[in-house]
């Protein structure tokens, strides 16, 4: 498995900043045990498979800046960088607030990203590739190095005062677990091992778990030539998306020429969104777009990140680099259509990172949330 993992990430992780190469992430089902820390997974949902197994982010670090509730793990990408010994293993973790009311257009206060990296020789994992076995997959884990929340696997500094066997990261997760069954099992757990209701609490809070597979985008450099190869039928199909008035306004001599298509598409539509949609249509199942050192694929003309000191890495003071973005297709996997009222939403989540040596800890990186233009009209930008 380790060799397969390394081969899968080589085409992505060995991309040097500034090179015009793109990798896309797709969701695939996988056995839960292969998504544990031991196998350095890229995944969405479930609990985080922590890289460094102690010195986890604190409760305050993993709290929403709007409502102060604990954030929910969204996804992680294993993105090693062999140019440095200290980043032989490297993972970026992303957390979001589950409360739809905290999802304010163009505001990332309910979203956080953390970077963690390790040298090949480290206190947690073997120097040699791990054995692919379900029986031994649970260890090592963060639970081997300290208390973790039974719900979300974050650092836990609270414990049930009755059974003294169940740990929590926060009062809200303790209260959730209590309501979903722990109050009925607490005394039994205090007397000895028994069934636990923790699965019900996790199911109600955590996102569905699956693997993320990163693959190089095919023919990325040829995307600009697509329109030159459009057939007449394809042109007609695209023009069908617009009204007759738009076509007449955009037409010159030939109402079905490529020039007409370009005129119509840019006359009233947002050209940034048009380009965004065209890229999404090429790979409609992509949930991640990786382009380290490249340019983000924006979904609207504004707002866009403005470089400044607050965007620099707090550890080395160097400017952070764009690394990847979470696409709106990820929302389909999260099954948020069953949620009543305000729901988690975004156009794109842009993640900017540094690659300096932060030893074995977790350092917060920069997330920029951009929404579609029609969503931006509902609230002012507070980024």
Coordinates of C-alpha atoms in Angstrom, one line a residue:
X1 CA 0.0 0.0 0.0
X2 CA 2.8 2.4 0.9
X3 CA 4.4 2.0 -2.6
X4 CA 1.0 2.6 -4.2
X5 CA 0.4 5.6 -2.1
X6 CA 3.8 7.1 -3.0
X7 CA 3.3 6.5 -6.7
X8 CA -0.2 8.2 -6.5
X9 CA 1.2 11.3 -4.9
X10 CA 4.5 11.6 -6.8
X11 CA 2.8 13.2 -9.8
X12 CA 1.2 15.7 -7.4
X13 CA 3.7 16.2 -4.6
X14 CA 6.7 16.6 -6.9
X15 CA 5.1 19.5 -8.7
X16 CA 7.3 22.5 -7.9
X17 CA 5.6 25.9 -7.1
X18 CA 4.9 27.8 -10.2
X19 CA 4.8 24.9 -12.6
X20 CA 1.6 24.9 -14.7
X21 CA 0.4 21.4 -13.6
X22 CA -3.0 20.6 -12.2
X23 CA -4.2 17.5 -10.3
X24 CA -7.9 16.7 -9.6
X25 CA -9.3 14.9 -6.7
X26 CA -12.2 12.4 -6.9
X27 CA -14.1 10.5 -4.3
X28 CA -13.9 6.7 -4.1
X29 CA -15.3 4.3 -1.6
X30 CA -12.8 2.5 0.6
X31 CA -12.7 0.2 3.6
X32 CA -12.6 2.4 6.8
X33 CA -9.4 0.8 8.0
X34 CA -7.3 1.9 5.0
X35 CA -8.2 5.5 5.9
X36 CA -6.5 5.5 9.3
X37 CA -3.3 7.4 10.2
X38 CA -1.0 4.5 9.6
X39 CA -1.6 4.7 5.8
X40 CA -1.4 8.5 5.4
X41 CA -4.7 8.8 3.6
X42 CA -6.3 11.6 1.6
X43 CA -10.0 11.5 2.6
X44 CA -13.2 13.3 3.3
X45 CA -15.5 12.9 6.3
X46 CA -15.4 10.7 9.4
X47 CA -12.7 11.6 12.0
X48 CA -9.4 13.1 11.0
X49 CA -6.6 10.6 10.5
X50 CA -4.0 12.8 12.4
X51 CA -0.5 12.8 11.1
X52 CA 1.5 13.9 14.2
X53 CA -0.2 11.9 16.9
X54 CA 0.2 14.3 19.8
X55 CA 0.2 18.1 20.2
X56 CA -3.1 18.1 18.4
X57 CA -4.9 21.4 17.7
X58 CA -6.6 22.7 20.8
X59 CA -10.4 23.2 21.3
X60 CA -10.0 26.9 20.8
X61 CA -8.2 26.4 17.5
X62 CA -10.9 24.0 16.3
X63 CA -13.8 26.3 17.2
X64 CA -15.9 28.4 14.9
X65 CA -15.2 32.1 15.0
X66 CA -18.9 32.9 14.6
X67 CA -20.7 30.6 17.0
X68 CA -17.8 29.1 19.0
X69 CA -19.1 25.5 18.4
X70 CA -16.5 22.8 17.6
X71 CA -15.7 22.6 13.9
X72 CA -16.4 19.5 11.9
X73 CA -13.7 17.7 10.0
X74 CA -14.2 18.1 6.2
X75 CA -11.2 16.6 4.5
X76 CA -7.5 16.0 4.5
X77 CA -4.9 15.7 1.7
X78 CA -1.6 13.9 1.9
X79 CA 0.8 16.1 0.0
X80 CA 4.4 15.2 0.9
X81 CA 7.3 17.3 -0.3
X82 CA 10.5 15.3 -0.8
X83 CA 12.5 18.5 -1.4
X84 CA 12.9 18.8 2.4
X85 CA 13.7 16.1 4.9
X86 CA 11.2 17.6 7.4
X87 CA 8.2 17.3 5.0
X88 CA 8.7 13.6 3.9
X89 CA 5.1 13.2 5.3
X90 CA 2.9 16.2 4.9
X91 CA -0.9 16.6 5.3
X92 CA -3.3 19.5 5.1
X93 CA -6.5 19.2 7.2
X94 CA -9.6 21.2 6.6
X95 CA -12.5 21.8 9.2
X96 CA -15.8 23.6 8.7
X97 CA -18.7 24.7 11.0
X98 CA -21.7 22.5 10.7
X99 CA -24.1 25.3 11.5
X100 CA -25.6 26.7 8.3
X101 CA -26.2 30.1 9.9
X102 CA -22.4 30.6 10.2
X103 CA -22.0 30.2 6.4
X104 CA -21.8 33.8 5.5
X105 CA -21.0 34.7 1.8
X106 CA -17.3 35.3 1.2
X107 CA -16.5 34.8 4.9
X108 CA -14.2 32.0 6.1
X109 CA -14.6 32.6 9.9
X110 CA -16.3 29.1 10.1
X111 CA -13.5 27.4 8.2
X112 CA -9.9 26.5 9.2
X113 CA -7.0 24.7 7.7
X114 CA -4.0 23.1 9.5
X115 CA -0.7 21.9 8.1
X116 CA 1.3 19.1 9.7
X117 CA 4.5 17.5 8.4
X118 CA 7.0 14.9 9.6
X119 CA 10.4 13.6 8.5
X120 CA 10.6 10.0 7.5
X121 CA 12.2 9.1 10.8
X122 CA 9.8 10.3 13.4
X123 CA 8.4 9.2 16.8
X124 CA 5.1 7.8 15.5
X125 CA 5.6 5.7 12.4
X126 CA 8.0 3.0 11.2
X127 CA 10.8 4.2 8.8
X128 CA 9.8 1.3 6.6
X129 CA 6.5 1.0 4.7
X130 CA 3.6 -0.2 6.9
X131 CA 2.1 -3.7 6.6
X132 CA -1.3 -3.7 4.9
X133 CA -3.4 -5.5 7.5
X134 CA -6.8 -4.6 8.9
X135 CA -5.9 -6.3 12.2
X136 CA -3.0 -3.9 12.9
X137 CA -4.4 -0.8 11.2
X138 CA -5.7 1.0 14.3
X139 CA -2.3 1.6 15.8
X140 CA -0.5 3.9 16.0
X141 CA -3.2 6.5 16.4
X142 CA -3.7 9.7 18.4
X143 CA -5.5 7.7 21.1
X144 CA -2.2 6.0 21.8
X145 CA -0.6 9.3 22.8
X146 CA -3.4 11.1 24.8
X147 CA -7.1 11.5 25.3
X148 CA -9.2 12.2 22.2
X149 CA -12.9 13.1 21.9
X150 CA -15.0 10.0 21.3
X151 CA -17.1 11.9 18.8
X152 CA -14.6 13.8 16.6
X153 CA -11.2 12.5 17.7
X154 CA -10.0 16.1 18.6
X155 CA -7.8 16.7 21.7
X156 CA -10.0 16.0 24.7
X157 CA -9.6 17.7 28.1
X158 CA -13.0 16.7 29.5
X159 CA -14.2 13.4 30.8
X160 CA -17.7 12.1 31.8
X161 CA -17.9 12.7 35.6
X162 CA -19.9 9.5 36.1
X163 CA -18.3 6.7 34.1
X164 CA -14.9 8.4 33.8
X165 CA -14.4 6.4 30.7
X166 CA -15.6 8.7 27.9
X167 CA -13.6 11.8 26.9
X168 CA -14.7 14.9 25.0
X169 CA -13.2 17.9 23.4
X170 CA -16.1 20.2 24.5
X171 CA -19.3 20.5 26.4
X172 CA -21.3 20.6 23.2
X173 CA -20.0 17.1 22.1
X174 CA -20.5 15.8 25.6
X175 CA -24.1 17.1 25.6
X176 CA -24.7 15.6 22.1
X177 CA -23.5 12.2 23.2
X178 CA -25.6 12.4 26.4
X179 CA -28.8 13.1 24.5
X180 CA -28.1 10.4 21.9
X181 CA -27.7 7.5 24.4
X182 CA -24.9 8.0 26.8
X183 CA -27.2 8.8 29.7
X184 CA -28.7 5.3 29.4
X185 CA -25.3 3.5 29.3
X186 CA -23.2 5.7 31.6
X187 CA -23.6 3.6 34.8
X188 CA -23.1 0.3 32.8
X189 CA -19.9 1.6 31.4
X190 CA -18.7 2.6 34.9
X191 CA -19.2 -1.0 36.0
X192 CA -17.2 -2.5 33.0
X193 CA -17.0 -2.8 29.2
X194 CA -20.3 -2.6 27.3
X195 CA -22.0 -1.3 24.2
X196 CA -21.6 2.4 23.4
X197 CA -23.9 4.9 21.8
X198 CA -21.0 6.9 20.4
X199 CA -21.7 5.7 16.8
X200 CA -25.1 7.5 16.9
X201 CA -23.5 10.8 17.9
X202 CA -20.8 10.4 15.2
X203 CA -23.4 9.7 12.5
X204 CA -25.4 12.8 13.5
X205 CA -22.4 15.1 13.4
X206 CA -19.7 13.8 11.1
X207 CA -19.7 13.8 7.3
X208 CA -19.8 10.6 5.2
X209 CA -16.3 9.1 5.0
X210 CA -14.6 8.2 1.7
X211 CA -11.2 8.3 0.1
X212 CA -9.9 11.1 -2.1
X213 CA -7.8 10.0 -5.1
X214 CA -5.6 12.7 -6.8
X215 CA -4.9 12.3 -10.5
X216 CA -3.1 14.6 -12.9
X217 CA -5.4 16.6 -15.1
X218 CA -5.1 15.3 -18.6
X219 CA -4.3 17.8 -21.4
X220 CA -4.5 20.7 -19.0
X221 CA -2.3 22.9 -21.3
X222 CA -4.6 22.3 -24.3
X223 CA -7.8 23.6 -22.6
X224 CA -7.4 27.0 -24.2
X225 CA -7.7 25.5 -27.7
X226 CA -11.0 23.8 -27.1
X227 CA -13.2 26.5 -28.7
X228 CA -11.1 26.3 -31.9
X229 CA -12.2 22.7 -32.4
X230 CA -15.9 23.2 -31.8
X231 CA -18.2 21.7 -34.3
X232 CA -21.2 23.5 -35.7
X233 CA -23.5 21.3 -33.6
X234 CA -21.5 22.1 -30.4
X235 CA -21.7 25.8 -31.1
X236 CA -25.5 25.6 -31.6
X237 CA -25.8 23.6 -28.4
X238 CA -23.9 26.2 -26.4
X239 CA -25.8 29.1 -28.0
X240 CA -29.1 27.3 -26.9
X241 CA -28.2 28.4 -23.4
X242 CA -28.8 32.0 -24.3
X243 CA -31.8 34.0 -25.4
X244 CA -32.6 35.0 -29.0
X245 CA -32.0 38.6 -28.0
X246 CA -28.5 37.8 -26.7
X247 CA -27.6 35.9 -29.8
X248 CA -28.8 38.8 -32.1
X249 CA -26.9 41.3 -30.0
X250 CA -23.7 39.2 -30.1
X251 CA -23.9 38.2 -33.8
X252 CA -22.1 39.8 -36.7
X253 CA -22.3 38.2 -40.1
X254 CA -22.8 34.6 -39.0
X255 CA -25.1 34.0 -36.0
X256 CA -23.6 30.6 -35.4
X257 CA -19.9 31.4 -35.5
X258 CA -17.3 30.9 -32.8
X259 CA -17.0 34.7 -32.6
X260 CA -20.7 35.0 -32.0
X261 CA -20.4 32.4 -29.2
X262 CA -17.6 34.4 -27.5
X263 CA -19.5 37.7 -27.9
X264 CA -22.7 36.2 -26.4
X265 CA -20.9 34.4 -23.5
X266 CA -19.1 37.6 -22.4
X267 CA -21.8 40.2 -23.1
X268 CA -23.9 39.6 -20.0
X269 CA -22.4 36.6 -18.3
X270 CA -19.5 36.7 -15.8
X271 CA -16.5 35.6 -17.9
X272 CA -14.8 34.3 -14.7
X273 CA -17.8 32.1 -13.9
X274 CA -18.0 31.0 -17.6
X275 CA -14.4 29.8 -17.5
X276 CA -15.1 28.1 -14.1
X277 CA -18.1 26.3 -15.4
X278 CA -16.2 25.1 -18.5
X279 CA -13.5 23.6 -16.3
X280 CA -16.0 21.9 -14.1
X281 CA -17.9 20.5 -17.0
X282 CA -14.7 18.7 -18.2
X283 CA -14.5 16.8 -15.0
X284 CA -17.9 17.1 -13.3
X285 CA -17.0 14.7 -10.4
X286 CA -13.9 16.6 -9.2
X287 CA -14.1 17.6 -5.6
X288 CA -10.5 18.9 -5.3
X289 CA -8.4 21.0 -7.7
X290 CA -4.7 21.0 -6.8
X291 CA -2.4 23.6 -8.3
X292 CA 0.4 24.3 -5.9
X293 CA 2.1 27.6 -6.8
X294 CA -0.4 28.2 -9.6
X295 CA -3.5 30.4 -9.8
X296 CA -6.8 29.5 -8.2
X297 CA -9.8 28.8 -10.4
X298 CA -12.2 31.5 -9.2
X299 CA -16.0 31.1 -9.5
X300 CA -16.7 34.9 -9.6
X301 CA -14.8 38.1 -10.4
X302 CA -14.9 39.4 -6.8
X303 CA -13.8 39.2 -4.1
X304 CA -10.3 37.8 -4.5
X305 CA -7.5 37.5 -2.0
X306 CA -5.4 40.6 -1.5
X307 CA -1.8 39.8 -0.7
X308 CA -0.6 41.5 2.5
X309 CA 1.2 40.8 5.8
X310 CA -1.9 39.0 7.3
X311 CA -1.6 36.4 4.5
X312 CA 2.0 35.6 5.3
X313 CA 3.1 32.6 7.3
X314 CA 3.2 33.6 11.0
X315 CA 6.2 31.3 11.5
X316 CA 8.6 32.3 8.7
X317 CA 6.9 35.6 7.6
X318 CA 7.1 34.4 3.9
X319 CA 4.0 34.8 1.7
X320 CA 1.8 31.7 1.6
X321 CA 1.3 29.9 -1.7
X322 CA -1.9 28.7 -3.2
X323 CA -2.0 24.9 -3.0
X324 CA -5.5 23.6 -3.6
X325 CA -9.2 24.3 -3.6
X326 CA -12.3 22.4 -2.6
X327 CA -14.9 22.4 -5.4
X328 CA -18.7 22.8 -4.9
X329 CA -19.2 19.1 -6.0
X330 CA -17.9 18.2 -2.5
X331 CA -21.2 19.4 -1.2
X332 CA -23.1 16.6 -3.0
X333 CA -21.0 14.0 -1.1
X334 CA -21.8 15.7 2.2
X335 CA -25.5 14.9 1.8
X336 CA -26.6 18.3 3.0
X337 CA -29.8 18.2 1.0
X338 CA -31.5 16.6 4.0
X339 CA -30.7 19.5 6.3
X340 CA -33.6 21.9 7.0
X341 CA -32.9 25.6 7.1
X342 CA -29.6 27.3 6.3
X343 CA -27.0 24.9 5.1
X344 CA -23.2 24.8 4.6
X345 CA -22.4 26.1 1.1
X346 CA -19.6 27.6 -0.9
X347 CA -18.5 28.4 -4.4
X348 CA -14.9 27.4 -3.8
X349 CA -12.7 27.1 -0.7
X350 CA -9.1 28.2 -1.6
X351 CA -6.3 27.0 0.7
X352 CA -3.0 28.9 0.8
X353 CA -0.1 27.3 2.7
X354 CA 3.6 27.6 3.5
X355 CA 6.1 24.8 3.6
X356 CA 8.4 26.0 6.4
X357 CA 9.6 23.6 9.1
X358 CA 7.2 23.6 12.1
X359 CA 8.6 20.5 13.7
X360 CA 5.9 18.1 14.8
X361 CA 3.0 20.4 15.5
X362 CA 0.0 21.7 13.7
X363 CA 0.1 25.2 12.2
X364 CA -3.0 27.1 11.0
X365 CA -3.0 28.1 7.3
X366 CA -5.2 30.5 5.3
X367 CA -8.6 29.6 3.8
X368 CA -10.4 32.0 1.4
X369 CA -14.1 31.3 0.7
X370 CA -15.5 32.7 -2.5
X371 CA -19.2 32.3 -3.4
X372 CA -21.1 32.6 -6.6
X373 CA -22.0 36.2 -7.6
X374 CA -25.7 35.6 -6.9
X375 CA -24.9 34.5 -3.3
X376 CA -22.7 37.5 -2.7
X377 CA -25.7 39.8 -3.2
X378 CA -27.3 38.4 0.0
X379 CA -24.7 39.7 2.3
X380 CA -21.7 42.0 2.3
X381 CA -18.2 40.6 2.1
X382 CA -16.7 40.1 5.5
X383 CA -13.5 38.2 4.5

